[in-house]
Coordinates of C-alpha atoms and ligand atoms in Angstrom, one line a residue:
M177 CA 24.7 22.6 -22.2
K178 CA 22.0 25.1 -20.6
E179 CA 22.2 26.8 -24.1
Y180 CA 20.2 24.2 -26.0
E181 CA 16.8 23.0 -25.6
L182 CA 15.8 19.5 -26.0
V183 CA 12.7 18.6 -28.2
V184 CA 11.0 15.1 -28.2
G185 CA 8.1 13.4 -30.2
L186 CA 7.1 10.1 -29.2
E187 CA 5.5 7.4 -31.4
V188 CA 4.4 4.5 -29.4
H189 CA 2.7 1.3 -30.8
A190 CA 0.2 -0.3 -28.3
Q191 CA -1.1 -3.7 -28.8
L192 CA -4.9 -3.6 -29.0
A193 CA -6.6 -6.1 -26.8
T194 CA -8.7 -8.2 -29.2
R195 CA -8.8 -12.0 -29.2
T196 CA -7.8 -12.1 -33.0
K197 CA -5.8 -10.7 -35.3
L198 CA -6.5 -7.3 -37.3
F199 CA -7.4 -9.2 -40.6
C200 CA -7.9 -13.0 -39.9
A201 CA -9.6 -15.1 -37.2
C202 CA -6.0 -16.5 -35.6
G203 CA -5.4 -15.7 -32.0
T204 CA -3.3 -12.7 -30.7
D205 CA -2.2 -15.2 -27.8
G206 CA 0.6 -16.5 -29.4
F207 CA 3.4 -14.8 -27.5
G208 CA 5.7 -17.6 -25.8
Q209 CA 3.5 -20.4 -27.7
A210 CA 4.8 -22.8 -30.1
P211 CA 6.3 -21.0 -33.2
N212 CA 4.0 -20.4 -36.1
S213 CA 1.2 -22.0 -33.7
R214 CA -1.4 -18.9 -34.6
I215 CA -1.1 -18.6 -38.5
C216 CA -3.1 -18.8 -41.4
P217 CA -3.2 -18.2 -45.2
V218 CA -4.0 -14.4 -44.7
C219 CA -1.6 -13.5 -42.3
T220 CA 1.1 -15.7 -43.8
A221 CA 0.3 -14.0 -47.6
Q222 CA -0.7 -17.0 -49.4
P223 CA -1.9 -16.2 -53.0
G224 CA -5.6 -15.1 -53.3
S225 CA -6.0 -14.8 -49.5
L226 CA -7.7 -11.6 -48.6
P227 CA -7.9 -9.6 -45.3
V228 CA -11.3 -8.9 -43.2
L229 CA -11.3 -5.9 -40.9
N230 CA -11.4 -7.0 -37.2
R231 CA -14.3 -4.8 -35.8
R232 CA -13.3 -5.0 -32.5
A233 CA -9.9 -3.9 -33.1
V234 CA -11.4 -0.5 -34.5
E235 CA -13.6 -0.3 -31.6
L236 CA -10.5 -0.5 -29.1
G237 CA -8.7 1.8 -31.3
F238 CA -11.5 4.5 -31.1
Q239 CA -11.9 4.1 -27.2
A240 CA -8.1 4.9 -27.0
A241 CA -8.4 7.7 -29.2
L242 CA -11.8 9.2 -27.6
A243 CA -9.9 8.9 -24.1
L244 CA -6.8 11.0 -25.6
D245 CA -9.2 13.3 -26.7
C246 CA -8.6 12.9 -30.4
E247 CA -11.1 13.5 -33.2
I248 CA -12.4 10.2 -35.0
K249 CA -12.1 10.7 -38.8
G250 CA -15.3 9.9 -40.9
S251 CA -13.6 8.0 -43.3
S252 CA -10.0 6.6 -43.0
I253 CA -8.0 4.6 -45.5
F254 CA -5.8 1.8 -45.1
A255 CA -2.4 1.9 -47.1
R256 CA 0.1 -0.6 -48.1
K257 CA 3.7 0.7 -46.7
N258 CA 6.3 -1.5 -48.9
Y259 CA 9.5 -2.9 -47.5
F260 CA 11.5 -6.1 -48.1
Y261 CA 12.3 -8.2 -44.8
P262 CA 11.7 -11.5 -44.1
D263 CA 9.5 -10.9 -41.1
L264 CA 6.9 -9.0 -43.6
P265 CA 5.2 -12.0 -45.3
K266 CA 3.6 -9.7 -48.2
A267 CA 6.7 -7.4 -48.1
Y268 CA 4.0 -4.7 -47.4
Q269 CA 2.7 -3.6 -44.0
I270 CA -1.1 -2.6 -43.8
S271 CA -1.1 0.4 -42.0
Q272 CA -2.8 4.1 -42.5
Y273 CA -0.9 6.6 -43.8
D274 CA -2.1 10.2 -45.0
R275 CA -5.7 9.4 -43.8
P276 CA -5.3 8.1 -40.1
F277 CA -8.6 7.4 -38.5
S278 CA -7.6 9.9 -35.4
E279 CA -6.0 13.2 -34.9
N280 CA -5.6 16.2 -32.7
G281 CA -5.8 14.9 -29.4
R282 CA -4.2 15.9 -26.2
L283 CA -3.1 14.0 -22.9
T284 CA -2.4 16.1 -19.5
V285 CA 0.5 15.0 -18.2
A286 CA 1.4 15.4 -14.3
L287 CA 4.8 16.6 -13.3
K288 CA 6.6 16.3 -10.2
D289 CA 7.2 20.0 -8.4
R290 CA 5.8 21.7 -11.5
A291 CA 2.5 22.5 -13.1
P292 CA 1.1 19.8 -15.3
R293 CA 1.7 20.0 -19.1
V294 CA -0.8 19.4 -22.0
I295 CA 1.2 17.4 -24.6
R296 CA -0.8 17.0 -28.1
I297 CA -1.2 14.0 -29.8
K298 CA -1.1 14.3 -33.8
R299 CA -2.7 11.0 -34.8
I300 CA -3.4 7.8 -34.1
H301 CA -3.8 4.8 -36.6
L302 CA -4.3 1.4 -37.0
E303 CA -1.7 -1.0 -38.3
E304 CA -0.5 -4.7 -38.1
D305 CA 2.4 -6.1 -36.3
A306 CA 5.2 -7.9 -38.6
G307 CA 6.5 -11.6 -37.2
K308 CA 9.8 -12.5 -35.6
L309 CA 13.3 -13.5 -36.4
L310 CA 15.0 -15.9 -34.7
H311 CA 18.9 -15.8 -34.9
E312 CA 19.6 -18.8 -32.5
L313 CA 17.7 -21.6 -31.0
G314 CA 18.1 -22.0 -27.2
A315 CA 21.9 -21.9 -27.0
A316 CA 22.5 -23.0 -30.3
E317 CA 23.6 -20.6 -33.0
L318 CA 21.3 -21.1 -36.2
D319 CA 23.0 -21.1 -39.9
G320 CA 20.3 -18.8 -40.9
S321 CA 17.3 -17.4 -39.2
L322 CA 14.2 -18.8 -38.3
V323 CA 10.4 -16.8 -38.5
D324 CA 7.8 -16.9 -36.2
F325 CA 4.7 -15.2 -37.7
N326 CA 2.6 -15.5 -34.4
R327 CA 2.8 -12.0 -34.0
A328 CA 2.2 -11.3 -37.8
G329 CA -1.2 -9.2 -38.5
V330 CA -1.7 -8.6 -34.3
P331 CA -3.5 -5.6 -34.7
L332 CA -1.7 -2.3 -33.1
I333 CA -2.4 1.4 -32.7
E334 CA 0.3 3.8 -33.2
I335 CA 0.1 7.1 -31.0
V336 CA 2.1 10.0 -32.4
T337 CA 3.0 13.2 -30.4
E338 CA 3.5 16.4 -31.7
P339 CA 7.2 17.6 -30.7
D340 CA 6.0 18.8 -27.4
L341 CA 8.3 16.8 -25.1
R342 CA 11.4 19.4 -23.2
S343 CA 13.1 16.7 -21.1
S344 CA 13.7 13.2 -20.6
E345 CA 11.6 13.5 -17.4
E346 CA 8.5 14.8 -19.6
A347 CA 8.8 11.8 -22.1
Y348 CA 8.8 9.3 -18.8
A349 CA 6.0 11.2 -17.2
Y350 CA 4.0 11.1 -20.7
L351 CA 4.4 7.5 -21.4
S352 CA 3.3 6.5 -17.7
A353 CA 0.1 8.6 -18.3
L354 CA -0.5 7.1 -21.8
K355 CA 0.0 3.5 -20.4
E356 CA -2.5 4.5 -17.7
V357 CA -5.4 5.8 -20.0
V358 CA -4.9 3.4 -22.5
Q359 CA -4.8 0.6 -20.1
F360 CA -8.0 1.9 -18.1
V361 CA -10.1 1.9 -21.2
G362 CA -9.2 -1.5 -22.0
A363 CA -8.0 -0.6 -25.3
S364 CA -4.5 -2.6 -24.4
R365 CA -3.0 -4.7 -21.6
C366 CA 0.2 -2.8 -22.6
D367 CA 2.6 -5.6 -20.9
M368 CA 5.8 -4.3 -22.0
E369 CA 7.4 -7.8 -21.2
K370 CA 5.2 -9.2 -23.7
G371 CA 6.1 -6.2 -26.2
E372 CA 2.6 -5.2 -26.0
L373 CA 3.7 -1.4 -25.7
R374 CA 6.7 -0.4 -27.7
C375 CA 8.4 3.2 -28.3
D376 CA 10.4 5.3 -30.6
A377 CA 11.7 8.6 -29.9
N378 CA 12.8 11.7 -31.9
V379 CA 15.2 13.8 -30.7
S380 CA 16.4 17.1 -31.6
V381 CA 18.3 20.0 -30.2
R382 CA 18.0 24.1 -30.8
P383 CA 19.5 26.7 -29.5
I384 CA 17.3 28.3 -26.5
G385 CA 15.3 30.9 -28.0
Q386 CA 15.3 29.5 -31.8
E387 CA 11.6 28.8 -33.4
A388 CA 12.6 26.6 -35.9
L389 CA 13.1 22.9 -35.0
G390 CA 16.6 21.0 -35.3
T391 CA 17.4 17.9 -37.6
R392 CA 16.0 15.0 -35.6
A393 CA 17.5 11.7 -35.2
E394 CA 14.7 8.6 -34.4
I395 CA 15.8 6.3 -31.7
K396 CA 14.0 2.5 -32.1
N397 CA 14.3 -0.5 -29.8
L398 CA 13.1 1.2 -26.5
N399 CA 11.4 -1.6 -24.7
S400 CA 11.2 0.4 -21.1
F401 CA 10.5 3.5 -20.0
K402 CA 13.6 3.6 -18.1
N403 CA 15.5 3.0 -21.8
V404 CA 13.5 6.2 -23.1
K405 CA 14.6 8.6 -20.6
D406 CA 18.4 7.1 -20.6
A407 CA 18.4 7.2 -24.5
V408 CA 16.9 10.3 -24.6
D409 CA 19.0 11.8 -22.4
H410 CA 22.2 10.3 -24.2
E411 CA 21.2 11.5 -27.4
F412 CA 20.8 15.3 -26.2
R413 CA 24.3 15.3 -25.0
R414 CA 25.6 13.6 -28.0
Q415 CA 23.7 16.0 -30.2
V416 CA 24.8 19.2 -28.5
E417 CA 28.5 18.0 -28.5
L418 CA 28.1 17.4 -32.2
V419 CA 27.2 20.8 -32.9
E420 CA 29.2 22.5 -30.5
S421 CA 32.0 20.9 -32.2
G422 CA 31.3 22.2 -35.3
G423 CA 29.2 19.0 -36.7
T424 CA 25.8 18.8 -37.9
V425 CA 23.1 16.5 -36.7
V426 CA 22.1 14.2 -39.8
Q427 CA 18.5 12.4 -39.9
E428 CA 19.0 9.0 -39.1
T429 CA 17.7 5.8 -37.1
R430 CA 19.4 5.0 -34.3
L431 CA 19.4 2.0 -31.7
W432 CA 19.7 2.6 -28.3
D433 CA 22.1 0.1 -26.7
A434 CA 21.3 -0.4 -23.4
E435 CA 24.3 -2.3 -22.1
A436 CA 26.8 0.1 -23.5
R437 CA 24.4 2.8 -23.0
V438 CA 24.9 4.6 -25.9
T439 CA 22.7 5.1 -28.9
R440 CA 24.3 3.6 -32.5
S441 CA 23.3 4.7 -35.9
L442 CA 21.3 1.9 -37.8
R443 CA 20.6 3.7 -41.0
S444 CA 20.0 7.2 -42.6
K445 CA 16.1 8.0 -42.0
E446 CA 14.0 6.4 -45.0
D447 CA 11.5 9.2 -46.2
A448 CA 7.4 8.1 -46.7
H449 CA 8.5 8.0 -50.7
D450 CA 11.1 5.1 -49.9
Y451 CA 7.9 3.0 -48.6
R452 CA 5.7 3.5 -51.9
Y453 CA 2.5 4.0 -49.8
F454 CA -0.5 3.6 -51.8
P455 CA -4.4 2.7 -50.6
D456 CA -4.9 -1.1 -50.0
P457 CA -7.2 -2.0 -53.1
D458 CA -8.3 -5.2 -50.9
L459 CA -9.9 -2.9 -48.3
P460 CA -12.4 -0.4 -48.4
P461 CA -12.3 3.0 -46.5
L462 CA -13.0 2.6 -43.2
A463 CA -16.2 4.5 -42.2
A464 CA -17.1 5.7 -38.6
D465 CA -20.8 5.7 -38.0
P466 CA -21.3 8.7 -36.1
N467 CA -24.1 7.3 -33.8
W468 CA -21.3 4.5 -32.9
V469 CA -18.3 7.1 -32.0
A470 CA -21.1 9.1 -30.0
E471 CA -21.9 5.7 -28.3
L472 CA -18.6 4.8 -27.5
K473 CA -17.5 8.0 -26.4
A474 CA -20.6 8.2 -23.7
A475 CA -19.5 4.8 -22.6
L476 CA -16.0 5.7 -21.8
P477 CA -14.8 5.2 -18.3
E478 CA -14.2 7.7 -16.1
L479 CA -10.6 8.4 -16.7
P480 CA -7.8 7.9 -14.0
A481 CA -7.0 12.0 -13.4
A482 CA -10.8 12.8 -13.2
R483 CA -11.2 9.5 -10.6
R484 CA -8.7 10.9 -8.9
A485 CA -9.5 14.5 -8.4
R486 CA -13.3 13.4 -7.4
F487 CA -11.7 10.6 -4.7
S488 CA -10.0 13.5 -3.3
R489 CA -12.6 15.7 -3.1
T490 CA -15.6 13.6 -2.3
L491 CA -13.9 11.4 0.1
G492 CA -11.4 13.9 1.6
L493 CA -8.4 11.9 0.6
S494 CA -4.7 13.2 -0.1
A495 CA -3.6 13.3 -3.5
Y496 CA -1.4 10.7 -2.6
D497 CA -3.9 8.3 -1.2
A498 CA -6.5 8.9 -4.3
G499 CA -3.4 8.1 -6.4
V500 CA -2.5 5.2 -4.8
L501 CA -6.5 4.1 -4.8
T502 CA -6.5 4.7 -8.6
A503 CA -3.2 3.4 -9.7
D504 CA -5.4 0.6 -11.7
R505 CA -8.8 0.3 -12.8
A506 CA -9.5 -2.9 -10.8
R507 CA -8.1 -1.5 -7.5
A508 CA -10.4 1.9 -8.2
D509 CA -13.2 0.0 -8.9
F510 CA -13.0 -2.7 -6.0
F511 CA -12.1 0.6 -3.7
E512 CA -15.2 2.7 -5.0
T513 CA -17.6 -0.2 -4.6
A514 CA -16.6 -0.7 -0.9
A515 CA -16.6 2.9 -0.3
R516 CA -20.3 3.3 -1.4
S517 CA -21.3 0.1 0.4
A518 CA -20.0 1.4 3.7
P519 CA -22.0 3.3 6.1
A520 CA -21.8 7.2 5.6
G521 CA -18.6 8.9 6.9
S522 CA -16.6 5.7 6.8
S523 CA -15.2 6.0 3.4
K524 CA -11.8 7.3 4.8
V525 CA -11.6 4.1 6.9
V526 CA -12.1 2.1 3.8
A527 CA -9.4 4.2 2.0
N528 CA -7.1 3.6 5.2
L529 CA -7.6 -0.3 5.5
F530 CA -7.3 -0.7 1.7
S531 CA -3.8 1.3 1.0
T532 CA -2.4 -0.3 4.0
E533 CA -3.6 -3.9 4.9
I534 CA -4.8 -4.8 1.7
L535 CA -2.1 -3.6 -0.4
A536 CA 0.3 -4.9 1.8
R537 CA -1.2 -8.5 1.1
L538 CA -1.6 -7.7 -2.6
N539 CA 2.1 -6.7 -2.8
A540 CA 3.5 -10.0 -0.5
E541 CA 1.3 -12.2 -3.0
G542 CA 2.0 -10.5 -6.3
K543 CA -1.7 -10.4 -6.9
S544 CA -3.7 -7.3 -8.7
A545 CA -6.8 -6.0 -7.0
E546 CA -8.9 -8.4 -9.3
Q547 CA -7.7 -11.2 -7.2
I548 CA -8.9 -10.1 -3.7
P549 CA -10.6 -13.1 -2.1
F550 CA -13.5 -11.4 -1.1
P551 CA -16.2 -9.0 -2.4
P552 CA -15.9 -5.2 -2.0
G553 CA -19.1 -5.1 0.0
H554 CA -17.3 -7.2 2.9
L555 CA -14.1 -4.2 3.2
G556 CA -17.4 -1.8 3.5
S557 CA -19.1 -3.6 6.4
L558 CA -15.5 -4.1 8.1
A559 CA -15.2 -0.4 8.1
G560 CA -18.3 0.4 9.3
L561 CA -17.4 -1.9 12.3
V562 CA -14.5 0.2 12.8
A563 CA -16.2 3.6 12.2
A564 CA -19.0 2.8 14.8
G565 CA -15.9 1.9 17.4
S566 CA -17.4 -1.7 17.4
L567 CA -14.1 -3.0 16.6
S568 CA -10.5 -1.8 16.9
S569 CA -7.7 -1.0 14.2
K570 CA -5.9 -3.9 15.5
G571 CA -9.3 -6.1 15.4
A572 CA -9.9 -4.8 12.0
K573 CA -6.4 -6.3 10.9
D574 CA -7.2 -9.6 12.7
V575 CA -10.7 -9.8 10.6
L576 CA -9.1 -8.9 7.3
I577 CA -6.7 -11.6 7.6
R578 CA -9.7 -14.1 8.3
M579 CA -11.6 -12.6 5.7
W580 CA -8.5 -13.0 3.1
E581 CA -8.2 -16.6 4.2
T582 CA -11.9 -17.5 4.0
G583 CA -13.8 -14.9 2.3
R584 CA -16.5 -15.2 5.2
E585 CA -18.3 -11.7 6.2
P586 CA -16.8 -9.6 8.8
K587 CA -19.4 -9.6 11.3
D588 CA -19.3 -13.6 11.4
I589 CA -15.6 -13.2 12.0
V590 CA -16.1 -10.9 14.7
G591 CA -18.5 -13.2 16.2
D592 CA -16.0 -16.3 16.0
L593 CA -12.8 -14.4 17.0
G594 CA -14.4 -12.6 20.1
L595 CA -13.0 -9.4 18.8
A596 CA -16.1 -7.2 19.1
Q597 CA -15.5 -4.1 21.4
V598 CA -17.9 -4.0 24.7
R599 CA -19.2 -0.8 24.5
D600 CA -21.8 -1.6 27.3
D601 CA -21.7 1.2 30.1
E602 CA -23.1 -1.4 32.8
K603 CA -20.3 -3.8 31.8
V604 CA -17.7 -1.9 31.3
R605 CA -18.7 -0.1 34.8
A606 CA -18.6 -3.2 36.7
W607 CA -14.8 -3.9 35.5
V608 CA -13.8 -0.2 36.4
K609 CA -15.5 -0.8 39.9
E610 CA -13.5 -4.0 40.4
A611 CA -10.2 -2.2 39.0
V612 CA -10.5 0.7 41.6
A613 CA -10.9 -1.8 44.3
A614 CA -7.9 -3.6 43.5
N615 CA -5.8 -0.5 42.9
P616 CA -6.8 2.1 45.8
K617 CA -3.4 3.9 45.5
A618 CA -3.7 4.2 41.5
A619 CA -7.1 5.7 42.3
A620 CA -6.2 7.9 45.1
D621 CA -3.3 9.4 43.0
L622 CA -5.6 9.8 40.0
K623 CA -8.1 11.9 42.4
G624 CA -5.1 13.7 43.5
G625 CA -4.5 15.0 40.4
K626 CA -1.6 12.9 38.8
A627 CA -3.0 12.1 35.5
A628 CA -0.6 9.2 34.7
A629 CA -2.0 7.2 37.2
I630 CA -4.7 6.4 34.7
G631 CA -2.9 3.7 33.1
A632 CA -2.7 1.4 35.8
L633 CA -6.4 1.4 36.2
V634 CA -6.8 1.2 32.2
G635 CA -4.5 -1.8 32.0
A636 CA -6.5 -3.3 34.8
V637 CA -9.7 -3.3 33.0
M638 CA -8.3 -4.3 29.8
K639 CA -7.0 -7.3 31.5
L640 CA -10.3 -7.9 33.0
S641 CA -12.3 -7.4 29.9
R642 CA -9.5 -9.5 27.9
G643 CA -8.8 -6.4 25.8
Q644 CA -12.3 -6.1 24.8
A645 CA -13.4 -2.6 26.5
D646 CA -13.9 0.5 24.4
P647 CA -10.7 2.0 25.5
G648 CA -12.6 5.7 25.2
L649 CA -15.3 4.5 27.5
V650 CA -13.2 2.8 29.6
N651 CA -11.3 6.3 30.4
A652 CA -14.5 8.1 31.0
L653 CA -15.8 5.7 33.1
I654 CA -12.6 5.7 35.5
R655 CA -12.6 9.2 35.8
E656 CA -15.9 9.4 36.8
A657 CA -15.5 6.6 39.3
V658 CA -12.6 8.2 41.1
Q659 CA -14.5 11.4 41.5
E660 CA -16.9 10.0 43.4
Ligands
ADP203 P1 7.9 10.9 -40.3 O1 6.2 10.7 -41.1 O2 8.9 10.9 -40.8 O3 7.5 9.8 -39.1 P2 6.1 12.7 -38.4 O4 6.1 14.2 -38.9 O5 5.2 12.0 -38.7 O6 7.4 12.4 -39.0 O7 6.6 12.7 -36.9 C1 7.0 11.8 -36.2 C2 7.7 12.1 -34.9 O8 8.9 12.8 -34.8 C3 6.5 12.9 -34.3 O9 6.1 12.7 -32.7 C4 6.8 14.1 -34.4 O10 6.7 15.0 -33.3 C5 8.4 13.9 -34.4 N1 9.2 15.2 -34.5 C6 8.9 15.6 -35.8 N2 10.1 16.7 -36.0 C7 10.7 16.9 -34.7 C8 11.8 17.5 -34.4 N3 12.7 18.1 -35.0 N4 12.4 16.9 -33.5 C9 11.7 16.4 -32.3 N5 10.8 15.5 -32.9 C10 10.2 15.8 -34.3
MG204 MG1 6.6 7.8 -38.2
ZN205 ZN1 -4.1 -15.6 -39.2

């Protein structure tokens, strides 16, 4: 199959993280709640009801678009996309068609063992979600179908790429990067289990070297990144086999059957004219105040890729460690605040404590960084104690466990547990003297050049100090003592 090239364009719907719906005051928290408990005359299309645009949805949409390097259009138009389906009470969906609020973006996608690729984003537009049909109630088959409008009118952005993706791995990597950015700016929570991120994949093939694009199939119903990858791989094979056996690909909508692991034809693809798009007379054009857009742009947080690069540059972290520490915004924020509060030179220790001890605890308890039960400054002071040599790494682990349980300051816990390392020359020298006196043979061996003999002496000092003597100091003072 290597004489064919795969071409993919993705359309991603992300639910905006607003409290209320796009055109009414109903809550967006209806997932898993009683059916039709988040509805009103507007989102159920009662006669005479009128839509009022949710400013916060526009703001979040703009933020996502700016983070994806898109242009925000001075004016955009809401259009009616007409089709008849029972989950759509108005028999049209309010969407944006030929005048979306945003165009011409890009997202740089990191790829394993290869140079990153820039994927062009064609457009981003605002639209409302439809309701949800239920064909069974629990175990009971229904005679007909029921409809739940909790989701109807929930704000979405649709993010459409140019046909720039060339493999299922690239599609997967693009989706991961997109989710990261959209989540990071707070535009969407992207909880895929709640359907907050959904993807359609447009797939075509062409002989390698051919410029013109092949006819595409659009695959719907892809509810995980893994499904996108599998469906794209399957569809590539199907189209190549079809073309090779003398057939032609027809433009159609297909569904991914994750169980049978095949795509199935659903319907021939509808064209734009089938939807009878026209500007919604109930909604004025959306005007984007350039000052507001500039403010939003200036207020964007540093994005994950840039933050990763800065962490590795300024903190001397490996790309891997930097990646672990910026995997989500809460994690990156906690780490950065801790590193900033730690004494100079100890940020590497903060990184180590975070990516080992803290992440292990979070994973074990199924928690995210927002739920760390002590403030970031405590981690900074703990790292300071380790970096200054007043606490061993084993000691730091014990202190961290107590910090997790009590939320108390590390220095208090160190005091309580008697964990502080003893670095006082006088004290350590006294223990060394005692150890040498009790182990004359080891002392003589060491003096005679048997380096391994030091072990017995170190062990004796540690025992006398109940593990609190600073090992580096102990070693130095033992050598000093036997030379005398
Ligand atoms: P429509 O208006 O029918 O939805 P668009 O031109 O907006 O079509 O494209 C929708 C998606 O399909 C985009 O992500 C685009 O990149 C992708 N696409 C368009 N043509 C092809 C093709 N021949 N092969 C693969 N993807 C394509
Ligand atoms: Mg489309
Ligand atoms: Zn409503």
